[in-house]
PDB file of C-alpha atoms in Angstrom:
ATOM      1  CA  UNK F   1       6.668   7.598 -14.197  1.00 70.00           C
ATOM      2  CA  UNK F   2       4.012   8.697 -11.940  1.00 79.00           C
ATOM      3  CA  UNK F   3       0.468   9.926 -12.712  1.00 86.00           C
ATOM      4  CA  UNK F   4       1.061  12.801 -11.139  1.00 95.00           C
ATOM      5  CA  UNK F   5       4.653  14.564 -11.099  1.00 95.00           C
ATOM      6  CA  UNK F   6       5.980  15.767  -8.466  1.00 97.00           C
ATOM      7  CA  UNK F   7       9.172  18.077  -8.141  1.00 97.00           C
ATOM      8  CA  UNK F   8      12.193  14.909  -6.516  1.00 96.00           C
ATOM      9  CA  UNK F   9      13.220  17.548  -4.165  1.00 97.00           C
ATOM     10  CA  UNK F  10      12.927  20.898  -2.710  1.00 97.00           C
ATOM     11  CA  UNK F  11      14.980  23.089  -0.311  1.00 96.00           C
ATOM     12  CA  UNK F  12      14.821  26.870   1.840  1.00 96.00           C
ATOM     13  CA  UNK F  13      15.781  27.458   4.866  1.00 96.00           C
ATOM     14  CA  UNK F  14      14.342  27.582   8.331  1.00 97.00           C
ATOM     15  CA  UNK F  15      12.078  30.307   8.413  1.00 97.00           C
ATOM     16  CA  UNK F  16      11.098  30.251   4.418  1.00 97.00           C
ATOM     17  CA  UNK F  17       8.284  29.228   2.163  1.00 97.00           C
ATOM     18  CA  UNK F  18       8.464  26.207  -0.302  1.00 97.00           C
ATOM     19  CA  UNK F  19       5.369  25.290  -3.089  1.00 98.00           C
ATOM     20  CA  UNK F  20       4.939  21.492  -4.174  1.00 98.00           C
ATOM     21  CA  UNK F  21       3.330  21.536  -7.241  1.00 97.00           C
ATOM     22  CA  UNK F  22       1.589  18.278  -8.168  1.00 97.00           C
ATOM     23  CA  UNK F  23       0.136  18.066 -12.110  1.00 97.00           C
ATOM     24  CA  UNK F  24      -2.562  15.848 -13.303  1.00 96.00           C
ATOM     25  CA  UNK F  25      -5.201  15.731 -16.054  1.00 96.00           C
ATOM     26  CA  UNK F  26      -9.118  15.975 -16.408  1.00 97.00           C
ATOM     27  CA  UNK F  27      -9.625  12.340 -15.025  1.00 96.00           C
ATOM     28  CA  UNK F  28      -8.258  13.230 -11.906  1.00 96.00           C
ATOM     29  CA  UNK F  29      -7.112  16.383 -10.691  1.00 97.00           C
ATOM     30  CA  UNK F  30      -9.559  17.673 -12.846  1.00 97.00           C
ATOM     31  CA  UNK F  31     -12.566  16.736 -11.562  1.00 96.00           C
ATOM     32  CA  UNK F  32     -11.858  15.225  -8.355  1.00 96.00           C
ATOM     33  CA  UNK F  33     -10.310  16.329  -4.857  1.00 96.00           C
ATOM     34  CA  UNK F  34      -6.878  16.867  -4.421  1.00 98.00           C
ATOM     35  CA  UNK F  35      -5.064  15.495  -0.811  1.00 98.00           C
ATOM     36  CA  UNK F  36      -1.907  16.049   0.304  1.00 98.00           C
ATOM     37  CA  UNK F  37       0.346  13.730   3.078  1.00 98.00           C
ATOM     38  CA  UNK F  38       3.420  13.765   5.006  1.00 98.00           C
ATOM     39  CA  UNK F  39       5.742  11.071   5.701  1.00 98.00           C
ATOM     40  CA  UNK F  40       8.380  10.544   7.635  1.00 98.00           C
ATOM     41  CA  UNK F  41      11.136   7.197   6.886  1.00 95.00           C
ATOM     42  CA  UNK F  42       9.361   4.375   8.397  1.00 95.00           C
ATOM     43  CA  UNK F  43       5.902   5.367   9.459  1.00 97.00           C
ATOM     44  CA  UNK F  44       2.404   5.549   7.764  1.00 98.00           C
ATOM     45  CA  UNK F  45       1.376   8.618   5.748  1.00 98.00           C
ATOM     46  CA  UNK F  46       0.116  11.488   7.719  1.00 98.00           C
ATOM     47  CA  UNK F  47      -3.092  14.274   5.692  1.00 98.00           C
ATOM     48  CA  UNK F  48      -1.689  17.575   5.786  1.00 98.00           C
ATOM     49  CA  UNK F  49      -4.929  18.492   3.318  1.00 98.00           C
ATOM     50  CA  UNK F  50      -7.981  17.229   2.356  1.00 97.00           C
ATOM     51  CA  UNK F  51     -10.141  18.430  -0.170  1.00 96.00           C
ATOM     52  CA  UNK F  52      -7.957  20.626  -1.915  1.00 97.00           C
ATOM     53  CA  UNK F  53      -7.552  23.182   0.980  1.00 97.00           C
ATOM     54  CA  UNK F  54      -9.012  21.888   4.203  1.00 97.00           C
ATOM     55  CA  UNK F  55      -6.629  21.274   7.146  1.00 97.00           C
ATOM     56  CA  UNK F  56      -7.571  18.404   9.261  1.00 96.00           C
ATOM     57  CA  UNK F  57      -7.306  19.289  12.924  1.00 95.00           C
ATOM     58  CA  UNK F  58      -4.210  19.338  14.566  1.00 96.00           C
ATOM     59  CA  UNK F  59      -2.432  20.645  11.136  1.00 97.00           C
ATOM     60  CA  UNK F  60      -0.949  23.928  11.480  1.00 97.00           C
ATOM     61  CA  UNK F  61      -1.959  26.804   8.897  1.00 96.00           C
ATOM     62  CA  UNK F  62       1.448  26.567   7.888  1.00 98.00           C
ATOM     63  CA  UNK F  63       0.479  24.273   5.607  1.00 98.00           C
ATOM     64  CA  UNK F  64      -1.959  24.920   2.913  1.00 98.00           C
ATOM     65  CA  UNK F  65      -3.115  23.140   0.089  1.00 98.00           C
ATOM     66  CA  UNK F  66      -4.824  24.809  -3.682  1.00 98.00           C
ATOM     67  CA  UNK F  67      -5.702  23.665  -6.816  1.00 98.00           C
ATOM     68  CA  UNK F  68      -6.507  25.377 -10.086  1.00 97.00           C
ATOM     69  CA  UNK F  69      -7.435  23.392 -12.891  1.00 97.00           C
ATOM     70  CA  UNK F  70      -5.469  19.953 -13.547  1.00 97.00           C
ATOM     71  CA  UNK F  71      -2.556  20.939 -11.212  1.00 97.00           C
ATOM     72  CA  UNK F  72      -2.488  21.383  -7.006  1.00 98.00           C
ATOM     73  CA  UNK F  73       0.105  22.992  -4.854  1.00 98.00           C
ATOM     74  CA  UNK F  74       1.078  22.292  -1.211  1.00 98.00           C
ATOM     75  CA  UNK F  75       2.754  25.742   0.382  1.00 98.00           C
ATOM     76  CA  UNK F  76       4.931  25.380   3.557  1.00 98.00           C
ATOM     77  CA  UNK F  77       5.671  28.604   5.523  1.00 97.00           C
ATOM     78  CA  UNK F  78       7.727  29.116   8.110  1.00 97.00           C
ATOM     79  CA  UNK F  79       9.749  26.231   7.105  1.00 97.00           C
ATOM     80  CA  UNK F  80      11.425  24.562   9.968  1.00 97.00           C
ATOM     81  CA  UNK F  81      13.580  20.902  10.894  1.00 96.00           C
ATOM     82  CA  UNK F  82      10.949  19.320  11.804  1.00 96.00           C
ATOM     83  CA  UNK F  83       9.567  19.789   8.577  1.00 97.00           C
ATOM     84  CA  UNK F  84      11.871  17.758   6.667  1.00 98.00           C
ATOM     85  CA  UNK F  85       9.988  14.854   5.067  1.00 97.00           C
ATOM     86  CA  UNK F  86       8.407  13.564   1.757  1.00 98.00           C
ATOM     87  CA  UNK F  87       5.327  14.642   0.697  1.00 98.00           C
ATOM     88  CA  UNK F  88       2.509  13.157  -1.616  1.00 98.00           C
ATOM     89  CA  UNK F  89      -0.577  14.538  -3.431  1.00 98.00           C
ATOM     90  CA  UNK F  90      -3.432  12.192  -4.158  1.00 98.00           C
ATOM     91  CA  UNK F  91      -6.811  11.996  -5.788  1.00 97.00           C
ATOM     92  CA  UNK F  92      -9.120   9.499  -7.382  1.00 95.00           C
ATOM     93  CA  UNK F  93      -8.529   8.826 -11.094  1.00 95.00           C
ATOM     94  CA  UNK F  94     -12.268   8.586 -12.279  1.00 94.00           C
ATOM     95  CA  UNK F  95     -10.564   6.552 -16.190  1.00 95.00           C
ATOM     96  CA  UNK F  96      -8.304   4.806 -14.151  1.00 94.00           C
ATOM     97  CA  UNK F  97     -11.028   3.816 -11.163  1.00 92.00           C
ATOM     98  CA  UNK F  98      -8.156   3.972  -8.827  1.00 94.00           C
ATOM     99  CA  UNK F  99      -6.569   6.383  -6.287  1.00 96.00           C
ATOM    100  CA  UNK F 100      -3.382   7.645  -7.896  1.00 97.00           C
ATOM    101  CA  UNK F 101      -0.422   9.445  -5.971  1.00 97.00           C
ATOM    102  CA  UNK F 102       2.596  11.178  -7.287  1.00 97.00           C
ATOM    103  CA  UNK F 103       5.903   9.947  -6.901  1.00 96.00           C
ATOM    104  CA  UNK F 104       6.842  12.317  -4.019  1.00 97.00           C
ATOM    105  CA  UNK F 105       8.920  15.424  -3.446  1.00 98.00           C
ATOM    106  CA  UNK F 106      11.249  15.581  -0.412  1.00 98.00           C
ATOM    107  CA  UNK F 107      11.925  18.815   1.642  1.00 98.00           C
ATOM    108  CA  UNK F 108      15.057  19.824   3.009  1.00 97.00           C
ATOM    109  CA  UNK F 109      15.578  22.269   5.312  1.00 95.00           C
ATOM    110  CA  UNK F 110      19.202  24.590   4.887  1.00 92.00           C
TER     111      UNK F 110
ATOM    112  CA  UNK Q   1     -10.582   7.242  18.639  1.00 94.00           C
ATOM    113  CA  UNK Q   2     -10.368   5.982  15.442  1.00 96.00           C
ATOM    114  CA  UNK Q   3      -7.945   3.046  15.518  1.00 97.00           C
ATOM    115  CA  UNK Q   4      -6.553   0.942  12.637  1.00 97.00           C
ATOM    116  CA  UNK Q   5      -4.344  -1.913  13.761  1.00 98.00           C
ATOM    117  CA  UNK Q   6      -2.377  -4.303  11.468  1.00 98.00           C
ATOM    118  CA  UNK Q   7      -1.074  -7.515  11.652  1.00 96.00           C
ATOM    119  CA  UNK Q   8       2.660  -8.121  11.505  1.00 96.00           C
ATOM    120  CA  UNK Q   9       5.573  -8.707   9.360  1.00 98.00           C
ATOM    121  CA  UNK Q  10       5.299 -11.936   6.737  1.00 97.00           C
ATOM    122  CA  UNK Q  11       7.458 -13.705   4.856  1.00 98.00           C
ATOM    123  CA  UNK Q  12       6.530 -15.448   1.652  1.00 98.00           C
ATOM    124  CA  UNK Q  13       8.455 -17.382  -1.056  1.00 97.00           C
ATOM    125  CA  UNK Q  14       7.929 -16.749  -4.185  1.00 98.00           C
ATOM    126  CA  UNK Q  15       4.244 -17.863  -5.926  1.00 97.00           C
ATOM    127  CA  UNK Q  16       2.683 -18.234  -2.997  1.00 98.00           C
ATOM    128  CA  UNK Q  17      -0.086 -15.860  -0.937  1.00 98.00           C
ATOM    129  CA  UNK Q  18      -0.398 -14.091   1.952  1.00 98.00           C
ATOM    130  CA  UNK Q  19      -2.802 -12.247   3.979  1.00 98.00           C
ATOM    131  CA  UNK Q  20      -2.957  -9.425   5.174  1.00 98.00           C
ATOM    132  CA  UNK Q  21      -5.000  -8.021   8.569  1.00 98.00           C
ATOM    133  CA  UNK Q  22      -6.644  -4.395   9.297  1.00 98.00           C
ATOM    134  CA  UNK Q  23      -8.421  -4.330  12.731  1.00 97.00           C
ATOM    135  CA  UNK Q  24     -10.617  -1.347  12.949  1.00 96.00           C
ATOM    136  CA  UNK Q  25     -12.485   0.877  15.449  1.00 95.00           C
ATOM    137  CA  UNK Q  26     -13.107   3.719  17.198  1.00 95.00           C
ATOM    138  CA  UNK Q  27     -16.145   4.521  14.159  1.00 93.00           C
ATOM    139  CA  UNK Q  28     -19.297   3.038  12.234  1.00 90.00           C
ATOM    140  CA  UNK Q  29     -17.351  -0.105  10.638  1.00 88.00           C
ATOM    141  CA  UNK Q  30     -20.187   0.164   7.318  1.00 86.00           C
ATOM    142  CA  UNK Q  31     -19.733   3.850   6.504  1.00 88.00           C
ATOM    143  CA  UNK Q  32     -16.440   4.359   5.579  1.00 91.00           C
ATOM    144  CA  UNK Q  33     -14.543   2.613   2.209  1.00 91.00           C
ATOM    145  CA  UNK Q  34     -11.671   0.829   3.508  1.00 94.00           C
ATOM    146  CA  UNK Q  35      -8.074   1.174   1.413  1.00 96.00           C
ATOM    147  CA  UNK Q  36      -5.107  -0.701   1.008  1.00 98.00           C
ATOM    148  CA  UNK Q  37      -2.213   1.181  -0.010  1.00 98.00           C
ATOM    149  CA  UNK Q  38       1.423  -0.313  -0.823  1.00 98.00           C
ATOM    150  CA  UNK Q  39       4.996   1.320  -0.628  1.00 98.00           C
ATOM    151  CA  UNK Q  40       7.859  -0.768  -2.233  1.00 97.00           C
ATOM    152  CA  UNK Q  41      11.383  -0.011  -0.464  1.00 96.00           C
ATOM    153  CA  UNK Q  42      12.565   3.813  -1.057  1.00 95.00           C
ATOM    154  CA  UNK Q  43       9.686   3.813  -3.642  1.00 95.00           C
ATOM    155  CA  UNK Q  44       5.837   5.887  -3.553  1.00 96.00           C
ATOM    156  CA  UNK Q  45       2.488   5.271  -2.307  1.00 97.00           C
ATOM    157  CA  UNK Q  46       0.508   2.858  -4.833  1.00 97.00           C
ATOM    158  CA  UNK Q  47      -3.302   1.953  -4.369  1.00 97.00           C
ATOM    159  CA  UNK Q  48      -3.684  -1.688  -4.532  1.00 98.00           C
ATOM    160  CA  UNK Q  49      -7.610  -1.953  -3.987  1.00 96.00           C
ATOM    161  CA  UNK Q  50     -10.484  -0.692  -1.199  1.00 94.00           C
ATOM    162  CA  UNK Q  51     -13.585  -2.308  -0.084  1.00 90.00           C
ATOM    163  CA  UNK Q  52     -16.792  -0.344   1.394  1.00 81.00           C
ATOM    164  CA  UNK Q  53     -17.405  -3.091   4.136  1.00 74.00           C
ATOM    165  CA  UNK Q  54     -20.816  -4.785   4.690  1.00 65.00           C
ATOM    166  CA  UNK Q  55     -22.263  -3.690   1.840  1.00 69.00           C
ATOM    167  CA  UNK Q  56     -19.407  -4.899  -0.581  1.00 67.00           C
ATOM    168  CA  UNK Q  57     -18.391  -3.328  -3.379  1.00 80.00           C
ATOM    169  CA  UNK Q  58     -14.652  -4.331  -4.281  1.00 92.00           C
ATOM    170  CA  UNK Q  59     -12.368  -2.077  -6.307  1.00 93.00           C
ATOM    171  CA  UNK Q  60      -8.964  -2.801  -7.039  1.00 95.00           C
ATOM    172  CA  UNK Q  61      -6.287  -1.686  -9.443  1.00 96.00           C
ATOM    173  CA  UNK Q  62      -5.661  -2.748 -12.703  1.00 95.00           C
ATOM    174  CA  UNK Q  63      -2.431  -4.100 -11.786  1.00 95.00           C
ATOM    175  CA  UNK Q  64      -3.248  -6.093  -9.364  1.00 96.00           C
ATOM    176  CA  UNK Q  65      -6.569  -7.544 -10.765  1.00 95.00           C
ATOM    177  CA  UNK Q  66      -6.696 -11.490 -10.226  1.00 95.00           C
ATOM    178  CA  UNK Q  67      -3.978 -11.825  -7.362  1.00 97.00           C
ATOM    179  CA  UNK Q  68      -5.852 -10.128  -5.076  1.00 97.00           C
ATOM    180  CA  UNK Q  69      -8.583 -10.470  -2.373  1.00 96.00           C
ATOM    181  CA  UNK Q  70     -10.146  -7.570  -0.144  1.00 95.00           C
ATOM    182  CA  UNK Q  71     -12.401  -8.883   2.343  1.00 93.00           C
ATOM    183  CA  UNK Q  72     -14.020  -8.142   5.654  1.00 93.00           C
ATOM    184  CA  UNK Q  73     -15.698  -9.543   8.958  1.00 93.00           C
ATOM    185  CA  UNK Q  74     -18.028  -7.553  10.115  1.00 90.00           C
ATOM    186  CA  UNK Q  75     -18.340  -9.278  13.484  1.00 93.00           C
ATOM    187  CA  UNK Q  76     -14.665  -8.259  14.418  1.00 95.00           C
ATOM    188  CA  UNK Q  77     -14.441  -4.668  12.372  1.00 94.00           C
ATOM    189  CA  UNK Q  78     -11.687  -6.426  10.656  1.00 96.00           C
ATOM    190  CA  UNK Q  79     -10.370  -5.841   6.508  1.00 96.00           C
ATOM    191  CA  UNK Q  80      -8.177  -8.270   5.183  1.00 97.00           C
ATOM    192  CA  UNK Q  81      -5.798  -7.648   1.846  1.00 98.00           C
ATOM    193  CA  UNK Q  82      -4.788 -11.182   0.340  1.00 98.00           C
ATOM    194  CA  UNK Q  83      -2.128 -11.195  -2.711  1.00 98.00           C
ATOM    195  CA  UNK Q  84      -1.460 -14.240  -4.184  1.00 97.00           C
ATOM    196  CA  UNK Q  85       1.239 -15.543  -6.835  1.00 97.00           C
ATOM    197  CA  UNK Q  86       3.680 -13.333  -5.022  1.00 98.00           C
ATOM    198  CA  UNK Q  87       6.847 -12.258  -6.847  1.00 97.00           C
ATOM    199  CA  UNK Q  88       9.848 -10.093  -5.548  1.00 97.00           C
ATOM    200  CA  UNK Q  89       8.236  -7.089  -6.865  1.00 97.00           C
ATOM    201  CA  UNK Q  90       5.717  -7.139  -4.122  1.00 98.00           C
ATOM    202  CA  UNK Q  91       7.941  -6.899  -1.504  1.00 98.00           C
ATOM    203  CA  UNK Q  92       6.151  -3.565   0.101  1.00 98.00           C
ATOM    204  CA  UNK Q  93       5.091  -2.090   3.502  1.00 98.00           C
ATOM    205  CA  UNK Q  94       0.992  -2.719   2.948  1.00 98.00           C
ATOM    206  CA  UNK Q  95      -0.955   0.236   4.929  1.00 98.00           C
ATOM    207  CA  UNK Q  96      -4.527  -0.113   5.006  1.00 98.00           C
ATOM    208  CA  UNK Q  97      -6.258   3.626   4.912  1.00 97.00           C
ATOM    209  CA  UNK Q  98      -9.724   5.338   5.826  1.00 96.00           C
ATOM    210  CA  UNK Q  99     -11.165   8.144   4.326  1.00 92.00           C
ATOM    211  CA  UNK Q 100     -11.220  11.341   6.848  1.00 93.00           C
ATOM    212  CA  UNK Q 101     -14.482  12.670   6.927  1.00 88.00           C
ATOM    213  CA  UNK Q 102     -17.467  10.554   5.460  1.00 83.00           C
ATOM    214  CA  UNK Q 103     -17.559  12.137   1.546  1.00 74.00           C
ATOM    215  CA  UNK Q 104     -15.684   9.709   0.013  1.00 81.00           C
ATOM    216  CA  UNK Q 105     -12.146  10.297  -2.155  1.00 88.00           C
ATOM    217  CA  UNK Q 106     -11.839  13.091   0.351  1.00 90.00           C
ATOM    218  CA  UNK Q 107      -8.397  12.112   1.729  1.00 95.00           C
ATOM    219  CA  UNK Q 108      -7.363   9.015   3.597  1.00 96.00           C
ATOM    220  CA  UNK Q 109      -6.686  10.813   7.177  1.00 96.00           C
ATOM    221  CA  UNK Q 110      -6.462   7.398   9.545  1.00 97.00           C
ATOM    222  CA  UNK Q 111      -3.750   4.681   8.688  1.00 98.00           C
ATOM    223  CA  UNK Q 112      -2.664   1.636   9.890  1.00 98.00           C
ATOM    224  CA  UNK Q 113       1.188   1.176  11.080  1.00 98.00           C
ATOM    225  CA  UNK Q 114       1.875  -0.888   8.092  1.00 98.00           C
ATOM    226  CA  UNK Q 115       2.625  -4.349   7.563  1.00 98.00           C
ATOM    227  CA  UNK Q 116       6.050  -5.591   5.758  1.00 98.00           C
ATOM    228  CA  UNK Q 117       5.566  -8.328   3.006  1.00 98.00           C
ATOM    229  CA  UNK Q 118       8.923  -9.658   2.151  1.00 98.00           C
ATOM    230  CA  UNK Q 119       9.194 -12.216  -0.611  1.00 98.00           C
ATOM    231  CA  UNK Q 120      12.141 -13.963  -1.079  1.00 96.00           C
ATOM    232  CA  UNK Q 121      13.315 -17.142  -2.026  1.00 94.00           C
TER     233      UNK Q 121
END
């Protein structure tokens, strides 16, 4: 069981919006920044957000990133192919002295 | 550019060590805490330990505390990860991971390829 859970899976078709929603506590979501990464089968991780809802450049505003309290949430517009991939949130667990990551959610595209 | 080269795939039996290579550059090799993150086959992203080179400070995870090693050569711009007592369970892809900008537990925005620790016997 992760420290943060994530949704396994979620699907819309090309075109749509989905929300990741990522849930933590006061030890890390809480109080510290929230990231967000993209991976594809067989490569390294890739920041979609930093910060809780800065885009690094090169990352479309398709993707956005918020957090409100002890949860986060990743939003993908305009959903398309290409998007189809797992995604992580992370942050630093300030108990735990470690940087914790939840267990994933993959996106399909209809 | 920012540039973080690893070493290649190992092979270990089980109980033994291995180690693990990050070459860096591309940035200021003392500014910016140095990660090690693990991913077990189909499995998530787990933070194994992360070293602010030069200067020193170690932290690992709790899991992990007295197998492993996270070290650096400044003359090189080089992080190593070493894991010791190996057991199947640590059969992973090990990616080593910078922050993005320089305020740390910002994000880790440059990582390595990976490196593939198999242990078998």
């Amino acid at each position: 069981q992760s420290v943060l859970p994530q949704p396994p899976s979620v699907s819309a078709a090309p075109g749509q919006k989905v929300t990741i929603s990522c849930s933590g506590s006061r030890s890390n979501i809480g109080n510290n920044f929230v990231s967000w990464y993209q991976q594809f089968p067989g490569t390294a991780p890739k920041l979609l957000i930093y910060e809780n809802n800065k885009r690094p450049s090169g990352i479309p505003d398709r993707f956005s990133g918020s957090k409100s309290g002890t949860s986060a949430t990743l939003g993908i517009t305009g959903l398309q192919t290409g998007d189809e991939a797992n995604y992580y949130c992370g942050t630093w667990d300030s108990r735990l002295s470690a940087w914790v990551f939840g267990g994933g959610t993959k996106v399909t595209v209809l | 550019q920012v540039q973080m080269v690893q070493s290649g795939a190992e092979v270990r039996k089980p109980g033994s060590s291995v180690k693990v290579s990050c070459k860096t550059s591309g940035f200021s090799f003392s500014s910016y805490t140095i990660n090690w993150v693990r991913q077990a086959p189909g499995q998530g992203l787990e933070w194994v330990g992360g070293i602010i080179p030069v200067f020193g400070p170690t932290q690992y995870a709790q899991k992990f505390l007295g197998r492993v090693t996270i070290t650096t050569d400044e003359s090189t711009g080089t992080v190593y990860l070493e894991l010791s007592s190996l057991r199947s369970e640590d059969t992973a892809v090990y990616f080593c991971a910078r922050e993005y900008v320089l305020r740390d537990l910002s994000g880790l925005g440059y990582w390595g390829q990976g490196a593939l620790v198999t242990v078998s016997s």
